[in-house]
Amino acid sequence: REAWQQAQREAERAREIERVKELRSYWTYSRIYKLMKYNSVHKFGKELDETPENLPAIKALCFFLARDDRFFTELKDKNGKPYDPLKGLLIRGNSGTGKTHLVRCCEDNGLNPIHTLTMLDITDRVSEDGKYSIQNQGKPLIYFDDVGTEEASVKHYGTTILWFKNYIESVYHKTKCFNHIIITTNLNFSGLEKQYGFRVASRMREMFNVVDLTGKDYRNQKK
């Protein structure tokens, strides 16, 4: 019986490996890019902004989700250092530049679907319940939207809770692979340090590849 169970486990692992290979062969960079363009129009009602300011983030996000080697062979940070495939993706830019839109346009890709969370919703829940546990619904990637727009600490019946600080510290100490996390923020590292403290900002420098969006504020243009 034990030998039969071992054979079943090995067969299941082989099927899973084959399933992932098939997904990776289908969900290439170009497939995810096409999904992004399609969803921008048909899900969110506007053409995808492919201006020079946006292209670095589009390319980084599509390579990242496809687990394409070009993510670290072709792309570099502003200091000329190649991106690290084990790090997460931190997309920075002023409010209204389209950070959230880019991620939401490809969150339903079939290879690495994204579970989207907003920091304001998390802190509201923490304030009410005193805690928040991430239920990623079987999706391998977690996306934290608008990091830094929420209160860094919230009160729950007199207890001060620093949810995001605690989350970053916990993940940092559990693993050295952070490529299951995407973050968008309006803040640079100095702003993150003011919001969450030196230790968190320092951890995030180590945990994330950074791509900057420098385009126009489309929200203000519409007003």
Coordinates of N, CA and C in Angstrom, one line a residue:
R1 N 0.8 -1.2 0.0 CA 0.0 0.0 0.0 C 0.9 1.3 0.0
E2 N 1.9 1.3 0.8 CA 2.8 2.4 0.8 C 3.5 2.7 -0.5
A3 N 3.9 1.6 -1.2 CA 4.5 1.8 -2.5 C 3.5 2.3 -3.5
W4 N 2.2 1.9 -3.4 CA 1.2 2.4 -4.3 C 0.9 3.9 -4.0
Q5 N 0.9 4.3 -2.8 CA 0.7 5.7 -2.4 C 1.9 6.6 -2.9
Q6 N 3.1 6.0 -2.8 CA 4.3 6.8 -3.3 C 4.2 6.9 -4.8
A7 N 3.7 5.9 -5.5 CA 3.6 6.0 -7.0 C 2.5 7.0 -7.3
Q8 N 1.5 7.1 -6.6 CA 0.4 8.0 -6.8 C 0.9 9.5 -6.7
R9 N 1.7 9.7 -5.6 CA 2.2 11.0 -5.3 C 3.2 11.4 -6.5
E10 N 4.0 10.5 -6.9 CA 5.0 10.8 -8.0 C 4.2 11.1 -9.3
A11 N 3.1 10.3 -9.5 CA 2.3 10.6 -10.7 C 1.7 12.0 -10.7
E12 N 1.2 12.3 -9.5 CA 0.6 13.6 -9.3 C 1.6 14.8 -9.5
R13 N 2.8 14.6 -9.0 CA 3.8 15.6 -9.2 C 4.2 15.7 -10.7
A14 N 4.2 14.6 -11.4 CA 4.5 14.6 -12.8 C 3.5 15.4 -13.6
R15 N 2.2 15.1 -13.2 CA 1.1 15.8 -13.9 C 1.1 17.3 -13.6
E16 N 1.5 17.7 -12.4 CA 1.6 19.1 -12.1 C 2.7 19.8 -12.8
I17 N 3.8 19.1 -12.9 CA 4.9 19.7 -13.7 C 4.5 19.9 -15.1
E18 N 3.9 18.9 -15.7 CA 3.4 19.0 -17.1 C 2.4 20.1 -17.3
R19 N 1.5 20.3 -16.3 CA 0.5 21.3 -16.3 C 1.2 22.7 -16.3
V20 N 2.1 22.9 -15.5 CA 2.8 24.2 -15.4 C 3.6 24.4 -16.7
K21 N 4.2 23.4 -17.3 CA 4.9 23.6 -18.5 C 4.0 24.0 -19.6
E22 N 2.8 23.4 -19.7 CA 1.8 23.8 -20.7 C 1.4 25.3 -20.5
L23 N 1.1 25.6 -19.2 CA 0.7 27.0 -18.9 C 1.8 28.0 -19.3
R24 N 3.1 27.7 -19.0 CA 4.2 28.6 -19.4 C 4.3 28.7 -20.9
S25 N 4.1 27.6 -21.6 CA 4.2 27.7 -23.0 C 3.1 28.5 -23.7
Y26 N 2.0 28.6 -23.0 CA 0.8 29.4 -23.5 C 0.9 30.8 -23.0
W27 N 1.1 31.0 -21.7 CA 1.1 32.4 -21.2 C 2.5 33.0 -21.2
T28 N 2.9 33.3 -22.5 CA 4.1 34.0 -22.7 C 4.0 35.5 -22.5
Y29 N 5.1 36.2 -22.6 CA 5.1 37.6 -22.5 C 4.1 38.2 -23.4
S30 N 4.1 37.8 -24.7 CA 3.2 38.4 -25.7 C 1.8 38.1 -25.4
R31 N 1.5 36.9 -24.8 CA 0.1 36.6 -24.5 C -0.4 37.5 -23.4
I32 N 0.4 37.7 -22.4 CA 0.0 38.5 -21.2 C -0.1 40.0 -21.7
Y33 N 0.8 40.4 -22.6 CA 0.7 41.8 -23.1 C -0.6 42.0 -23.9
K34 N -1.0 41.0 -24.7 CA -2.3 41.1 -25.4 C -3.5 41.1 -24.4
L35 N -3.4 40.3 -23.4 CA -4.4 40.3 -22.4 C -4.5 41.7 -21.7
M36 N -3.4 42.3 -21.4 CA -3.4 43.6 -20.9 C -4.1 44.7 -21.8
K37 N -3.8 44.6 -23.1 CA -4.4 45.5 -24.0 C -5.9 45.2 -24.1
Y38 N -6.3 44.0 -24.2 CA -7.7 43.6 -24.3 C -8.5 44.1 -23.1
N39 N -8.0 43.7 -21.9 CA -8.7 44.1 -20.7 C -8.8 45.6 -20.5
S40 N -7.8 46.3 -20.9 CA -7.8 47.8 -20.8 C -9.0 48.4 -21.5
V41 N -9.3 47.8 -22.7 CA -10.4 48.3 -23.5 C -11.7 47.7 -23.1
H42 N -11.7 46.4 -23.0 CA -13.0 45.7 -22.8 C -13.5 45.6 -21.3
K43 N -12.5 45.7 -20.4 CA -12.9 45.6 -19.0 C -12.9 46.9 -18.3
F44 N -12.0 47.8 -18.8 CA -11.9 49.1 -18.1 C -12.2 50.3 -19.0
G45 N -12.5 50.1 -20.3 CA -13.1 51.1 -21.1 C -12.1 52.1 -21.7
K46 N -10.8 51.8 -21.8 CA -9.9 52.8 -22.3 C -8.7 52.0 -23.0
E47 N -8.1 52.7 -24.0 CA -6.9 52.1 -24.6 C -5.8 52.1 -23.6
L48 N -4.9 51.0 -23.8 CA -3.8 50.9 -22.9 C -2.8 52.0 -23.3
D49 N -2.3 52.7 -22.3 CA -1.3 53.8 -22.5 C 0.0 53.2 -22.7
E50 N 0.5 53.3 -23.9 CA 1.8 52.8 -24.3 C 2.8 53.9 -24.6
T51 N 2.7 55.0 -23.9 CA 3.7 56.1 -24.1 C 5.1 55.6 -23.6
P52 N 6.1 56.3 -23.9 CA 7.5 55.9 -23.5 C 7.6 55.8 -21.9
E53 N 6.8 56.7 -21.3 CA 6.9 56.7 -19.8 C 6.3 55.4 -19.2
N54 N 5.3 54.8 -19.9 CA 4.7 53.6 -19.4 C 5.3 52.3 -19.8
L55 N 6.0 52.3 -20.9 CA 6.5 51.1 -21.5 C 7.5 50.3 -20.6
P56 N 8.3 50.9 -19.8 CA 9.2 50.1 -18.9 C 8.3 49.3 -17.9
A57 N 7.3 49.9 -17.4 CA 6.4 49.2 -16.4 C 5.6 48.1 -17.1
I58 N 5.1 48.3 -18.3 CA 4.4 47.3 -19.1 C 5.3 46.1 -19.3
K59 N 6.5 46.4 -19.8 CA 7.5 45.3 -20.1 C 7.9 44.6 -18.9
A60 N 8.2 45.3 -17.8 CA 8.6 44.6 -16.6 C 7.5 43.7 -16.0
L61 N 6.2 44.2 -16.1 CA 5.1 43.5 -15.5 C 4.8 42.2 -16.3
C62 N 4.9 42.3 -17.7 CA 4.6 41.2 -18.5 C 5.7 40.1 -18.4
F63 N 7.0 40.6 -18.4 CA 8.1 39.6 -18.2 C 8.0 38.9 -16.8
F64 N 7.6 39.7 -15.8 CA 7.5 39.2 -14.4 C 6.5 38.2 -14.3
L65 N 5.3 38.4 -14.9 CA 4.2 37.5 -14.8 C 4.4 36.2 -15.6
A66 N 5.1 36.4 -16.7 CA 5.4 35.2 -17.6 C 6.6 34.4 -17.1
R67 N 7.3 34.9 -16.1 CA 8.5 34.3 -15.6 C 9.5 34.2 -16.8
D68 N 9.5 35.2 -17.6 CA 10.4 35.3 -18.8 C 11.8 35.7 -18.3
D69 N 12.8 34.9 -18.8 CA 14.2 35.2 -18.5 C 14.6 36.6 -18.8
R70 N 14.0 37.2 -19.8 CA 14.3 38.6 -20.2 C 14.1 39.6 -19.1
F71 N 13.3 39.2 -18.1 CA 13.1 40.1 -16.9 C 14.4 40.5 -16.3
F72 N 15.3 39.5 -16.2 CA 16.6 39.8 -15.6 C 17.8 39.9 -16.6
T73 N 17.6 39.4 -17.9 CA 18.6 39.6 -18.8 C 18.6 40.9 -19.6
E74 N 17.4 41.5 -19.7 CA 17.2 42.7 -20.5 C 16.9 43.9 -19.6
L75 N 16.2 43.7 -18.5 CA 15.8 44.9 -17.7 C 16.8 45.2 -16.6
K76 N 16.9 46.5 -16.3 CA 17.8 47.0 -15.3 C 17.1 48.1 -14.5
D77 N 17.5 48.3 -13.2 CA 17.0 49.4 -12.4 C 17.7 50.6 -12.8
K78 N 17.4 51.7 -12.2 CA 17.9 53.0 -12.6 C 19.4 53.1 -12.3
N79 N 20.0 52.2 -11.5 CA 21.4 52.2 -11.2 C 22.2 51.3 -12.2
G80 N 21.4 50.7 -13.1 CA 22.0 49.8 -14.1 C 22.2 48.4 -13.7
K81 N 21.6 48.0 -12.6 CA 21.7 46.7 -12.0 C 20.6 45.8 -12.6
P82 N 20.9 44.6 -13.1 CA 19.8 43.8 -13.6 C 18.8 43.4 -12.6
Y83 N 17.6 43.3 -13.0 CA 16.5 42.8 -12.1 C 16.8 41.4 -11.5
D84 N 16.3 41.2 -10.4 CA 16.5 39.9 -9.7 C 15.2 39.1 -9.8
P85 N 15.3 37.8 -10.4 CA 14.1 37.0 -10.5 C 13.5 36.6 -9.2
L86 N 14.2 36.6 -8.1 CA 13.7 36.2 -6.8 C 13.0 37.3 -6.1
K87 N 13.1 38.5 -6.6 CA 12.5 39.7 -5.9 C 11.1 40.0 -6.4
G88 N 10.3 40.6 -5.6 CA 9.0 41.1 -6.1 C 9.1 42.3 -7.0
L89 N 8.0 42.9 -7.3 CA 7.9 44.0 -8.2 C 7.3 45.2 -7.5
L90 N 8.0 46.3 -7.4 CA 7.5 47.5 -6.8 C 7.4 48.6 -7.9
I91 N 6.1 49.0 -8.2 CA 5.9 50.0 -9.2 C 5.6 51.3 -8.5
R92 N 6.4 52.3 -8.8 CA 6.2 53.6 -8.1 C 5.8 54.7 -9.1
G93 N 5.1 55.7 -8.7 CA 4.7 56.8 -9.5 C 3.7 57.7 -8.8
N94 N 3.6 58.9 -9.3 CA 2.6 59.8 -8.7 C 1.2 59.3 -8.9
S95 N 0.3 59.8 -8.1 CA -1.1 59.5 -8.2 C -1.6 59.8 -9.6
G96 N -2.4 58.8 -10.2 CA -3.0 59.0 -11.5 C -2.2 58.6 -12.7
T97 N -1.0 58.1 -12.5 CA -0.1 57.7 -13.6 C -0.5 56.3 -14.2
G98 N -1.4 55.6 -13.6 CA -1.9 54.3 -14.2 C -1.2 53.1 -13.6
K99 N -0.6 53.2 -12.4 CA 0.0 52.0 -11.8 C -1.0 50.9 -11.6
T100 N -2.1 51.2 -10.9 CA -3.1 50.2 -10.6 C -3.7 49.7 -11.8
H101 N -4.0 50.5 -12.8 CA -4.6 50.1 -14.1 C -3.8 49.0 -14.7
L102 N -2.5 49.2 -14.8 CA -1.6 48.2 -15.5 C -1.7 46.8 -14.8
V103 N -1.7 46.8 -13.5 CA -1.7 45.5 -12.8 C -3.1 44.9 -13.0
R104 N -4.1 45.7 -12.8 CA -5.5 45.1 -12.9 C -5.8 44.6 -14.3
C105 N -5.1 45.1 -15.3 CA -5.4 44.6 -16.7 C -4.8 43.2 -16.9
C106 N -3.9 42.8 -16.1 CA -3.4 41.4 -16.3 C -3.6 40.5 -15.1
E107 N -4.4 40.9 -14.1 CA -4.6 40.1 -12.9 C -5.2 38.7 -13.2
D108 N -5.9 38.6 -14.3 CA -6.6 37.3 -14.5 C -5.8 36.4 -15.5
N109 N -4.5 36.7 -15.7 CA -3.7 35.8 -16.5 C -3.7 34.4 -16.0
G110 N -3.6 33.4 -16.9 CA -3.7 32.0 -16.4 C -2.5 31.4 -15.8
L111 N -1.3 32.0 -15.9 CA -0.1 31.4 -15.3 C 0.1 31.9 -13.9
N112 N 0.0 33.2 -13.7 CA 0.2 33.7 -12.3 C -0.9 34.7 -12.0
P113 N -2.1 34.2 -11.8 CA -3.2 35.1 -11.5 C -3.0 35.9 -10.2
I114 N -3.5 37.1 -10.1 CA -3.1 38.0 -9.0 C -4.3 38.2 -8.1
H115 N -4.1 38.1 -6.8 CA -5.1 38.4 -5.8 C -4.8 39.9 -5.3
T116 N -5.8 40.8 -5.7 CA -5.6 42.2 -5.4 C -6.2 42.6 -4.1
L117 N -5.3 43.4 -3.3 CA -5.7 43.9 -2.0 C -5.4 45.4 -2.0
T118 N -6.3 46.2 -1.4 CA -6.0 47.6 -1.3 C -5.7 47.9 0.2
M119 N -4.7 48.7 0.4 CA -4.3 48.9 1.8 C -5.3 49.6 2.7
L120 N -6.1 50.4 2.0 CA -7.2 51.1 2.8 C -8.2 50.1 3.3
D121 N -8.5 49.1 2.4 CA -9.5 48.0 2.8 C -8.9 47.2 4.0
I122 N -7.6 46.9 3.9 CA -6.9 46.1 4.9 C -7.0 46.8 6.3
T123 N -6.6 48.1 6.3 CA -6.6 48.8 7.5 C -8.0 49.0 8.1
D124 N -9.0 49.1 7.2 CA -10.4 49.2 7.7 C -10.7 47.9 8.5
R125 N -10.3 46.8 7.9 CA -10.6 45.5 8.5 C -9.9 45.3 9.8
V126 N -8.6 45.7 9.8 CA -7.8 45.6 11.0 C -8.4 46.5 12.1
S127 N -8.9 47.6 11.8 CA -9.5 48.5 12.8 C -10.8 47.9 13.4
E128 N -11.5 47.1 12.5 CA -12.7 46.5 13.0 C -12.5 45.2 13.7
D129 N -11.6 44.4 13.2 CA -11.4 43.0 13.7 C -10.1 42.8 14.5
G130 N -9.2 43.7 14.4 CA -8.0 43.6 15.1 C -6.9 42.7 14.4
K131 N -7.3 42.3 13.2 CA -6.4 41.4 12.5 C -6.8 41.4 11.0
Y132 N -5.9 40.9 10.2 CA -6.3 40.6 8.8 C -5.4 39.5 8.3
S133 N -6.1 38.4 7.8 CA -5.4 37.3 7.2 C -5.6 37.2 5.7
I134 N -4.5 37.1 5.0 CA -4.7 37.1 3.5 C -5.2 35.7 3.1
Q135 N -6.3 35.8 2.4 CA -6.9 34.6 1.8 C -6.7 34.8 0.3
N136 N -5.7 34.2 -0.3 CA -5.4 34.5 -1.7 C -6.2 33.7 -2.7
Q137 N -7.1 32.9 -2.3 CA -8.1 32.2 -3.1 C -7.4 31.4 -4.2
G138 N -6.3 30.8 -3.8 CA -5.6 29.9 -4.8 C -4.7 30.6 -5.8
K139 N -4.7 32.0 -5.7 CA -3.9 32.7 -6.7 C -2.5 32.9 -6.2
P140 N -1.5 32.6 -7.0 CA -0.1 32.6 -6.5 C 0.5 34.0 -6.2
L141 N 0.0 35.0 -6.8 CA 0.6 36.4 -6.6 C -0.4 37.2 -5.8
I142 N 0.2 38.0 -4.9 CA -0.5 39.0 -4.1 C -0.1 40.4 -4.5
Y143 N -1.1 41.2 -4.7 CA -0.9 42.6 -5.1 C -1.4 43.6 -4.1
F144 N -0.5 44.4 -3.5 CA -0.9 45.4 -2.6 C -1.0 46.8 -3.3
D145 N -2.2 47.3 -3.4 CA -2.4 48.5 -4.1 C -2.4 49.7 -3.2
D146 N -1.8 50.8 -3.6 CA -1.8 52.1 -2.9 C -1.1 52.0 -1.5
V147 N 0.0 51.3 -1.5 CA 0.8 51.2 -0.2 C 1.3 52.6 0.1
G148 N 1.0 53.0 1.4 CA 1.4 54.3 1.8 C 0.3 55.3 1.9
T149 N -0.9 55.0 1.3 CA -2.0 55.9 1.4 C -2.8 55.7 2.7
E150 N -2.6 54.6 3.3 CA -3.3 54.2 4.5 C -2.6 54.7 5.8
E151 N -3.2 54.7 6.9 CA -2.6 55.0 8.2 C -1.6 53.9 8.5
A152 N -0.4 54.2 8.8 CA 0.6 53.1 9.1 C 0.2 52.3 10.3
S153 N -0.5 52.9 11.3 CA -0.9 52.2 12.5 C -2.4 52.5 12.7
V154 N -3.1 51.5 13.2 CA -4.5 51.7 13.5 C -4.8 51.1 14.9
K155 N -5.9 51.6 15.5 CA -6.3 51.2 16.8 C -7.4 50.3 16.7
H156 N -7.3 49.2 17.6 CA -8.4 48.3 17.7 C -8.6 48.1 19.3
Y157 N -9.6 48.8 19.8 CA -9.9 48.8 21.2 C -8.6 49.1 22.0
G158 N -8.0 50.2 21.6 CA -6.8 50.7 22.3 C -5.5 50.0 22.0
T159 N -5.5 49.0 21.2 CA -4.3 48.3 20.8 C -3.8 48.9 19.4
T160 N -2.6 49.3 19.4 CA -2.0 49.8 18.1 C -1.5 48.7 17.3
I161 N -1.9 48.6 16.0 CA -1.5 47.6 15.1 C -0.9 48.2 13.9
L162 N 0.3 47.7 13.6 CA 1.1 48.1 12.4 C 1.1 47.0 11.4
W163 N 0.0 46.8 10.7 CA -0.2 45.6 9.9 C 0.8 45.5 8.8
F164 N 1.0 46.5 8.0 CA 2.0 46.4 6.8 C 3.4 46.2 7.3
K165 N 3.8 46.9 8.3 CA 5.1 46.7 8.9 C 5.3 45.3 9.3
N166 N 4.3 44.7 10.0 CA 4.4 43.4 10.5 C 4.5 42.4 9.4
Y167 N 3.7 42.7 8.3 CA 3.7 41.8 7.2 C 5.0 41.7 6.5
I168 N 5.6 42.9 6.2 CA 6.9 42.9 5.6 C 8.0 42.2 6.4
E169 N 8.0 42.5 7.7 CA 8.9 41.8 8.6 C 8.8 40.3 8.6
S170 N 7.5 39.9 8.6 CA 7.2 38.4 8.7 C 7.7 37.7 7.4
V171 N 7.4 38.3 6.2 CA 7.8 37.7 5.0 C 9.3 37.7 4.8
Y172 N 9.9 38.8 5.2 CA 11.3 39.0 5.1 C 12.1 37.9 5.8
H173 N 11.6 37.5 7.0 CA 12.3 36.5 7.8 C 11.9 35.1 7.5
K174 N 10.8 34.9 6.7 CA 10.4 33.5 6.3 C 11.1 33.0 5.1
T175 N 11.4 33.9 4.2 CA 12.0 33.4 2.9 C 12.9 34.5 2.3
K176 N 13.7 34.1 1.3 CA 14.4 35.1 0.6 C 13.9 35.2 -0.9
C177 N 12.8 34.6 -1.1 CA 12.1 34.7 -2.5 C 10.8 35.5 -2.3
F178 N 10.8 36.6 -3.0 CA 9.6 37.5 -2.8 C 8.9 37.7 -4.1
N179 N 9.1 36.9 -5.1 CA 8.5 37.2 -6.4 C 7.1 36.8 -6.5
H180 N 6.4 36.6 -5.4 CA 5.0 36.4 -5.4 C 4.2 37.7 -4.9
I181 N 5.0 38.8 -4.8 CA 4.4 40.0 -4.3 C 4.6 41.2 -5.3
I182 N 3.5 41.9 -5.6 CA 3.6 43.1 -6.4 C 3.0 44.3 -5.5
I183 N 3.7 45.4 -5.6 CA 3.2 46.6 -4.8 C 3.2 47.8 -5.7
T184 N 2.2 48.6 -5.6 CA 2.2 49.9 -6.2 C 2.1 51.0 -5.1
T185 N 2.8 52.1 -5.3 CA 2.9 53.1 -4.3 C 3.2 54.5 -4.9
N186 N 2.8 55.5 -4.3 CA 3.1 56.9 -4.7 C 4.4 57.3 -4.1
L187 N 5.0 56.5 -3.2 CA 6.1 57.0 -2.4 C 7.5 56.4 -2.9
N188 N 8.5 57.2 -2.7 CA 9.9 56.7 -2.9 C 10.3 56.1 -1.6
F189 N 11.6 55.6 -1.5 CA 12.0 55.0 -0.3 C 12.1 55.9 0.9
S190 N 12.4 57.2 0.7 CA 12.3 58.1 1.8 C 10.9 58.3 2.3
G191 N 9.9 58.3 1.4 CA 8.6 58.4 1.9 C 8.1 57.1 2.6
L192 N 8.6 56.0 2.1 CA 8.2 54.7 2.8 C 8.9 54.7 4.2
E193 N 10.1 55.2 4.3 CA 10.7 55.3 5.6 C 9.9 56.1 6.6
K194 N 9.5 57.3 6.1 CA 8.6 58.2 7.0 C 7.3 57.5 7.4
Q195 N 6.8 56.7 6.5 CA 5.5 56.1 6.7 C 5.7 54.8 7.7
Y196 N 6.7 54.0 7.4 CA 6.7 52.7 8.1 C 8.0 52.5 8.9
G197 N 9.0 53.5 8.8 CA 10.2 53.3 9.6 C 11.3 52.8 8.7
F198 N 12.5 53.1 9.2 CA 13.8 52.7 8.5 C 13.8 51.2 8.2
R199 N 13.5 50.4 9.2 CA 13.7 48.9 9.0 C 12.8 48.4 7.8
V200 N 11.6 48.9 7.7 CA 10.7 48.4 6.7 C 11.2 48.9 5.3
A201 N 11.6 50.2 5.2 CA 12.1 50.7 4.0 C 13.3 49.9 3.5
S202 N 14.2 49.6 4.5 CA 15.4 48.9 4.2 C 15.1 47.5 3.7
R203 N 14.1 46.8 4.3 CA 13.7 45.5 3.9 C 13.2 45.5 2.5
M204 N 12.4 46.5 2.2 CA 11.7 46.6 0.9 C 12.8 46.9 -0.2
R205 N 13.8 47.6 0.1 CA 14.9 47.8 -0.9 C 15.5 46.4 -1.3
E206 N 15.6 45.5 -0.3 CA 16.1 44.2 -0.6 C 15.1 43.3 -1.3
M207 N 13.9 43.5 -1.0 CA 12.8 42.5 -1.4 C 12.3 42.8 -2.8
F208 N 12.5 44.0 -3.4 CA 11.7 44.4 -4.6 C 12.6 44.9 -5.7
N209 N 12.3 44.6 -6.9 CA 12.8 45.3 -8.1 C 11.9 46.5 -8.2
V210 N 12.5 47.6 -8.6 CA 11.7 48.9 -8.6 C 11.6 49.4 -10.1
V211 N 10.4 49.7 -10.5 CA 10.2 50.3 -11.8 C 9.4 51.6 -11.5
D212 N 9.8 52.7 -12.2 CA 9.1 54.0 -12.0 C 8.2 54.4 -13.1
L213 N 7.0 54.9 -12.8 CA 6.2 55.4 -13.8 C 6.3 57.0 -13.7
T214 N 6.6 57.6 -14.8 CA 6.8 59.0 -14.8 C 5.8 59.8 -15.7
G215 N 4.8 59.1 -16.1 CA 3.8 59.8 -17.0 C 2.9 60.8 -16.4
K216 N 1.9 61.2 -17.2 CA 1.0 62.3 -16.7 C 0.0 61.8 -15.7
D217 N -0.6 62.7 -15.0 CA -1.6 62.4 -14.1 C -2.9 62.4 -14.8
Y218 N -3.4 61.2 -15.2 CA -4.6 61.2 -16.1 C -5.9 61.5 -15.3
R219 N -5.9 61.3 -14.0 CA -7.1 61.7 -13.2 C -7.3 63.2 -13.2
N220 N -6.3 64.0 -13.1 CA -6.4 65.4 -13.1 C -6.7 65.9 -14.5
Q221 N -6.3 65.2 -15.5 CA -6.6 65.7 -16.9 C -8.0 65.6 -17.2
K222 N -8.7 64.6 -16.5 CA -10.1 64.4 -16.8 C -11.0 65.5 -16.0
K223 N -10.4 66.2 -15.1 CA -11.2 67.1 -14.3 C -11.4 68.4 -15.0

